[in-house]
Coordinates of N, CA and C in Angstrom, one line a residue:
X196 N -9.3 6.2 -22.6 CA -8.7 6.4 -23.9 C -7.7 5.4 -24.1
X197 N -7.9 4.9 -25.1 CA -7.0 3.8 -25.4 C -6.3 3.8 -27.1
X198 N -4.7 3.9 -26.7 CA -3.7 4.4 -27.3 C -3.2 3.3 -28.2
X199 N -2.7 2.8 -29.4 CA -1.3 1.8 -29.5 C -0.1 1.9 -28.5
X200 N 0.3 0.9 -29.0 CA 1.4 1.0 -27.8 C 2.7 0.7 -29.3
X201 N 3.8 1.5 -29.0 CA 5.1 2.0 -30.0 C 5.9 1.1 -28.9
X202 N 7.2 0.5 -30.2 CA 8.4 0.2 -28.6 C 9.2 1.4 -28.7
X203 N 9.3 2.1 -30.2 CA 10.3 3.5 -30.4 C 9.7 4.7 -31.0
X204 N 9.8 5.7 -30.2 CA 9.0 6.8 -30.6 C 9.4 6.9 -32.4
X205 N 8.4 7.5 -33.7 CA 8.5 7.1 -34.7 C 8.1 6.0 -35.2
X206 N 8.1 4.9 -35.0 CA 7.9 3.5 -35.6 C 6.6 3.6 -35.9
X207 N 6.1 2.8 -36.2 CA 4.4 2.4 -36.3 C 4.1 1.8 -35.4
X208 N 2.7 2.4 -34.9 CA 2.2 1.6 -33.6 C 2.6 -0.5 -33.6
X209 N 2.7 -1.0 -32.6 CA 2.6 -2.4 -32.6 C 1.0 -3.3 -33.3
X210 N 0.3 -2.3 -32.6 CA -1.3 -3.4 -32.5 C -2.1 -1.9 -32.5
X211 N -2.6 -2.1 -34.0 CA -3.8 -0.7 -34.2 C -5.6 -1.4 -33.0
X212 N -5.6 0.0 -32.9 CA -7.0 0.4 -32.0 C -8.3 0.4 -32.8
X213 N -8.8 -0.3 -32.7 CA -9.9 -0.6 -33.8 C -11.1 0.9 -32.9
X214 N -12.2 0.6 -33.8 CA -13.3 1.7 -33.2 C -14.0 1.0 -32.5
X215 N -14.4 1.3 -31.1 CA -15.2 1.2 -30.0 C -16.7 1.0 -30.6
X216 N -17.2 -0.4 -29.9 CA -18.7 -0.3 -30.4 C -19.4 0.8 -29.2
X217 N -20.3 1.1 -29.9 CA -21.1 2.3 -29.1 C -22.0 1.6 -28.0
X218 N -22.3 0.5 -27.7 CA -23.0 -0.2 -26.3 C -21.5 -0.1 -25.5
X219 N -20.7 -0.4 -25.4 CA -19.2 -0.5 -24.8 C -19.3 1.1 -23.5
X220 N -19.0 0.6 -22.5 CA -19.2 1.5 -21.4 C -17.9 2.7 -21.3
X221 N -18.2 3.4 -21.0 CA -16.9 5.0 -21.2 C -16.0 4.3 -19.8
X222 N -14.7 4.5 -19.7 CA -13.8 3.7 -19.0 C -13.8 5.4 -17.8
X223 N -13.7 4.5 -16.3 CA -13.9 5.6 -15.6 C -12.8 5.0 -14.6
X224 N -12.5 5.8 -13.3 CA -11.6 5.5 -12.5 C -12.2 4.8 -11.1
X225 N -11.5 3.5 -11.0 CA -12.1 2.8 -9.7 C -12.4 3.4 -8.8
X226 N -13.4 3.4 -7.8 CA -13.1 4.2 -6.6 C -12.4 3.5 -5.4
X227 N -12.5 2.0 -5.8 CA -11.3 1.4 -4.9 C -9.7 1.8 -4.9
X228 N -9.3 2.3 -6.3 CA -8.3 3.2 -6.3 C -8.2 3.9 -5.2
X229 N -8.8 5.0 -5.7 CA -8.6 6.4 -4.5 C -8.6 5.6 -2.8
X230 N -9.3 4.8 -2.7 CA -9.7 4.3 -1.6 C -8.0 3.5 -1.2
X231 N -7.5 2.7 -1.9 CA -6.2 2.8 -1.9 C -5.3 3.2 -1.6
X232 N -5.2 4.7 -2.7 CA -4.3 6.1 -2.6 C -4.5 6.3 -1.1
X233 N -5.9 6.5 -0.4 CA -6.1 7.7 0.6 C -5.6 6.3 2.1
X234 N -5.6 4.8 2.1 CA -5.6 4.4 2.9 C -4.0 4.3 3.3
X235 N -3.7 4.0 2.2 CA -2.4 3.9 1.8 C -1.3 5.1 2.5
X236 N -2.0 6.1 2.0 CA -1.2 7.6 2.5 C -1.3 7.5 4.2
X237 N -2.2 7.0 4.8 CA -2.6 7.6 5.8 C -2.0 6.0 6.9
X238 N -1.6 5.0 6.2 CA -0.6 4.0 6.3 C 0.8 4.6 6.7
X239 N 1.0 5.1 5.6 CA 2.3 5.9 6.1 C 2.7 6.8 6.7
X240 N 1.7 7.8 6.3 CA 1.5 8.8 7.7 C 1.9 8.7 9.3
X241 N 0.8 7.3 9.4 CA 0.7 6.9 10.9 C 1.7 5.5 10.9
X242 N 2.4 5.0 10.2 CA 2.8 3.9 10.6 C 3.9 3.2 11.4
X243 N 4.8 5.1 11.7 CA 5.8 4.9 12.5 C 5.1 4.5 14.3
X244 N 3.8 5.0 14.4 CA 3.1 5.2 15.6 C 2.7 3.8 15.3
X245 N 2.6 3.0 14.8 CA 2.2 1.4 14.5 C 0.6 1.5 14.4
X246 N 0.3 2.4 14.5 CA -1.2 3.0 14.3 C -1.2 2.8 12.3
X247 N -0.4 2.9 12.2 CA -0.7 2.6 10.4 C -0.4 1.3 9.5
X248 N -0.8 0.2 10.5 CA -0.6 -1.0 10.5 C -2.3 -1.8 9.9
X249 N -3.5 -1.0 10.3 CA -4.2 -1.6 10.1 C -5.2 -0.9 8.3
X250 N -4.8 0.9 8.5 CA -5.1 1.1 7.2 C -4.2 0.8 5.9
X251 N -3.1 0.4 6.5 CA -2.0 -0.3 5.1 C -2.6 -1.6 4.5
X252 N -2.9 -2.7 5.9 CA -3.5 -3.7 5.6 C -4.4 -3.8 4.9
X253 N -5.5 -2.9 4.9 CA -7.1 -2.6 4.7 C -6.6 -2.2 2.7
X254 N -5.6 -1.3 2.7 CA -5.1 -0.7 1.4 C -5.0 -1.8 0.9
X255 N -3.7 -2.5 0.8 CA -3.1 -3.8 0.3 C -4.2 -5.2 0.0
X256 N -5.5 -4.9 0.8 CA -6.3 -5.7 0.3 C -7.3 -5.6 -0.7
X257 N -7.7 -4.0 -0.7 CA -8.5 -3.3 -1.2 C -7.5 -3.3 -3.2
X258 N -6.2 -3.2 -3.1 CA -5.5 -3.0 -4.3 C -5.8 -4.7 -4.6
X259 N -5.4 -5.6 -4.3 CA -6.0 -6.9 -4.6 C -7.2 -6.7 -5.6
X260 N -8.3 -6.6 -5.0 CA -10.0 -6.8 -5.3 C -9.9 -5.7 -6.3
X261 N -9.0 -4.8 -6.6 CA -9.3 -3.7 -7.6 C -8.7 -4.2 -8.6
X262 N -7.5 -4.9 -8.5 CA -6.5 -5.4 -9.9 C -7.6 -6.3 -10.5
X263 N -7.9 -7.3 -9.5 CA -8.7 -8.1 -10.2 C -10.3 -7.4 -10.8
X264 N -10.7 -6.8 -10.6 CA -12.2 -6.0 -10.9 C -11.5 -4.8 -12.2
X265 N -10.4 -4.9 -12.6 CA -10.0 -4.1 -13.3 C -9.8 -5.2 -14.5
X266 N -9.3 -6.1 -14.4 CA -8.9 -7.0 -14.9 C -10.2 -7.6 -15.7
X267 N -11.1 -8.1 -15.0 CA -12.4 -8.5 -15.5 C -13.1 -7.5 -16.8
X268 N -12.8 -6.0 -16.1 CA -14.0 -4.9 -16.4 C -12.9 -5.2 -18.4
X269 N -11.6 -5.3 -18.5 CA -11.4 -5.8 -20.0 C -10.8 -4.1 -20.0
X270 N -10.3 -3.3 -19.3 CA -9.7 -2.0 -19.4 C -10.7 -0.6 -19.2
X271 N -12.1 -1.0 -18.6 CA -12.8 0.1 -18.7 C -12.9 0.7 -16.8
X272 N -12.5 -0.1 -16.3 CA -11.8 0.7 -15.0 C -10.4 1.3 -14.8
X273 N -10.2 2.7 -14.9 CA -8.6 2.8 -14.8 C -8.6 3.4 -13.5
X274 N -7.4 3.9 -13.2 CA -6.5 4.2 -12.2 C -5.8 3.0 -11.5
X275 N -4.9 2.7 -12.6 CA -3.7 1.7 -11.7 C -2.6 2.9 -11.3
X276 N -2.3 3.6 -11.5 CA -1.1 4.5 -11.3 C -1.4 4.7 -9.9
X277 N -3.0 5.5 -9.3 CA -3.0 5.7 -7.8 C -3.0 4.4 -7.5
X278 N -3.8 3.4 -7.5 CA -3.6 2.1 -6.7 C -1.9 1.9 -6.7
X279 N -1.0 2.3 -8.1 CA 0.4 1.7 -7.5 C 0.7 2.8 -6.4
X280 N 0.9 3.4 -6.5 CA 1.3 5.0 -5.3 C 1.2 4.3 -3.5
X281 N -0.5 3.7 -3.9 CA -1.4 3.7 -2.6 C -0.7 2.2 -1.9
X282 N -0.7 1.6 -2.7 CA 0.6 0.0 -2.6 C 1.7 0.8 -1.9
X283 N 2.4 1.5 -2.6 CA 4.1 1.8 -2.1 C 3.7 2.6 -0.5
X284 N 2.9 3.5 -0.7 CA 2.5 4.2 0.7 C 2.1 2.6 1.8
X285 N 1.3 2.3 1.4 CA 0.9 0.8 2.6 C 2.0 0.2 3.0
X286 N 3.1 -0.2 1.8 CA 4.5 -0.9 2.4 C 5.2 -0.6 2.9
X287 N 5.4 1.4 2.7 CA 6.4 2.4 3.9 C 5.8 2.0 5.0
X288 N 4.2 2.1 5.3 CA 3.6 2.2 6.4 C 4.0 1.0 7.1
X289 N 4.0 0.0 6.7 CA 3.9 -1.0 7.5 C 5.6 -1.6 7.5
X290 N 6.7 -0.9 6.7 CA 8.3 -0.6 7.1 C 8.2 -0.2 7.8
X291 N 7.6 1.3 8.3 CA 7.8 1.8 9.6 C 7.3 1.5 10.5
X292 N 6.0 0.6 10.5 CA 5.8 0.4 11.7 C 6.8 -1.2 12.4
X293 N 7.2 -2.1 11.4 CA 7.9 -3.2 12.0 C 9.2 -2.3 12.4
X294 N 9.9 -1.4 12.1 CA 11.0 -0.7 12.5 C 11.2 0.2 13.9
X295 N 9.6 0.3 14.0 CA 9.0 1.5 15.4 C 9.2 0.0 16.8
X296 N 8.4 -1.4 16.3 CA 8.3 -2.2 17.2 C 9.9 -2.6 17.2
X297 N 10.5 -2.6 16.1 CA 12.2 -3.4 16.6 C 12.6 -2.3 17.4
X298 N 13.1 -1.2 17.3 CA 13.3 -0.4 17.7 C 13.0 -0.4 19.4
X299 N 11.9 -0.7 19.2 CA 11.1 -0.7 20.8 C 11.2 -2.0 21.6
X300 N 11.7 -2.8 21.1 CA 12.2 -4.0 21.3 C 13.7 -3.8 22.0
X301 N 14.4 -3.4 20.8 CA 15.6 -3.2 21.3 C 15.9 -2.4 22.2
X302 N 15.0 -0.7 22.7 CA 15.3 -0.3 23.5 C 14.7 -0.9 24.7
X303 N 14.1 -1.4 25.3 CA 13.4 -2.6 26.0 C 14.7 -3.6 26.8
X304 N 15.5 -4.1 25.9 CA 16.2 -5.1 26.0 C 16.8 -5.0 26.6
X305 N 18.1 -3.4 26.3 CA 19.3 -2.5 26.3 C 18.3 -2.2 28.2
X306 N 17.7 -1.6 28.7 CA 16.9 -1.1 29.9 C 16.9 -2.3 30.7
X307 N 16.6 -3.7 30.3 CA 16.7 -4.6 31.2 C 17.9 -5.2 31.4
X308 N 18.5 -5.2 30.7 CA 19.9 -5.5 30.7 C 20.5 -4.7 31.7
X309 N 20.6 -3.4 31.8 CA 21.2 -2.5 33.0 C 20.4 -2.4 34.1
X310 N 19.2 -2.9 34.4 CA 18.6 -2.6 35.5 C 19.0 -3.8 36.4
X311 N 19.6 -3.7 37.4 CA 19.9 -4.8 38.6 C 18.7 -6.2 38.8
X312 N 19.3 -7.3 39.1 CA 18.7 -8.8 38.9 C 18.4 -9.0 40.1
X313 N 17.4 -9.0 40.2 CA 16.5 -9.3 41.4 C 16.2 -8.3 42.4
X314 N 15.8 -8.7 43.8 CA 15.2 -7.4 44.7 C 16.9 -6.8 45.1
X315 N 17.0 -5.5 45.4 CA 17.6 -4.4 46.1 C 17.5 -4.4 47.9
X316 N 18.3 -5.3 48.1 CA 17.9 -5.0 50.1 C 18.8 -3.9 50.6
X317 N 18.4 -3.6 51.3 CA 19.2 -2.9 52.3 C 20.5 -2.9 52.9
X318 N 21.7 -2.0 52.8 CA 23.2 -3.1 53.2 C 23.0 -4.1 55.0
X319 N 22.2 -3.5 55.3 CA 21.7 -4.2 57.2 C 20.9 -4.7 57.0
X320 N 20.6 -6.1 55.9 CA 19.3 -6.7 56.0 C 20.6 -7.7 55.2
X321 N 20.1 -9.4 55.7 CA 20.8 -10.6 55.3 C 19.9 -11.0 54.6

């Protein structure tokens, strides 16, 4: 469905909506969207376990090939709003997982630091 677009409610539309030729295809929702949304979620979900590092990725590339295939299709593919969602979920996911490895770094570091430098002998051993 395709609307004018107002800059102030009241005004007159900016750019009138002419009538749709009847060969023109009914505008439907990508399913690389949802594919998005669901990889995306499940990015963030898992990403503090660094396990949600590879469905974020998979997301993030998938929203790529969908802007552009949406782009092409001239407005008859919608669902950019899940693809934006499924984007912000991929980015948490993959925040938490660089914050899971610093984290795990730093406690790593702090552990070697207090553990004694080299071998442990015996006080009766030279």
């Amino acid at each position: 469905m395709m609307v004018g677009m107002t800059t102030v409610p009241g005004q007159v539309p900016a750019a009138q909506q002419g009538h749709r030729h009847p060969l023109d295809p009914e505008p439907v929702r990508s399913t690389k969207a949802r594919a998005v949304f669901a990889l995306g979620l499940i990015g963030a979900l898992t990403g503090f376990f660094v396990g949600g590092v590879v469905p974020a990725t998979i997301a993030l590339t998938l929203a790529r090939q969908a802007r552009r295939e949406a782009y092409v299709s001239g407005g008859f593919l919608t669902g950019a709003g899940w693809m934006r969602r499924g984007e912000q979920l991929a980015w948490t996911g993959l925040l938490l997982a660089a914050v899971a490895v610093v984290a795990a770094v730093v406690i790593g570091v702090v552990r070697l630091a207090g553990a004694p430098f080299g071998h442990d002998f015996a006080p009766n051993i030279d």
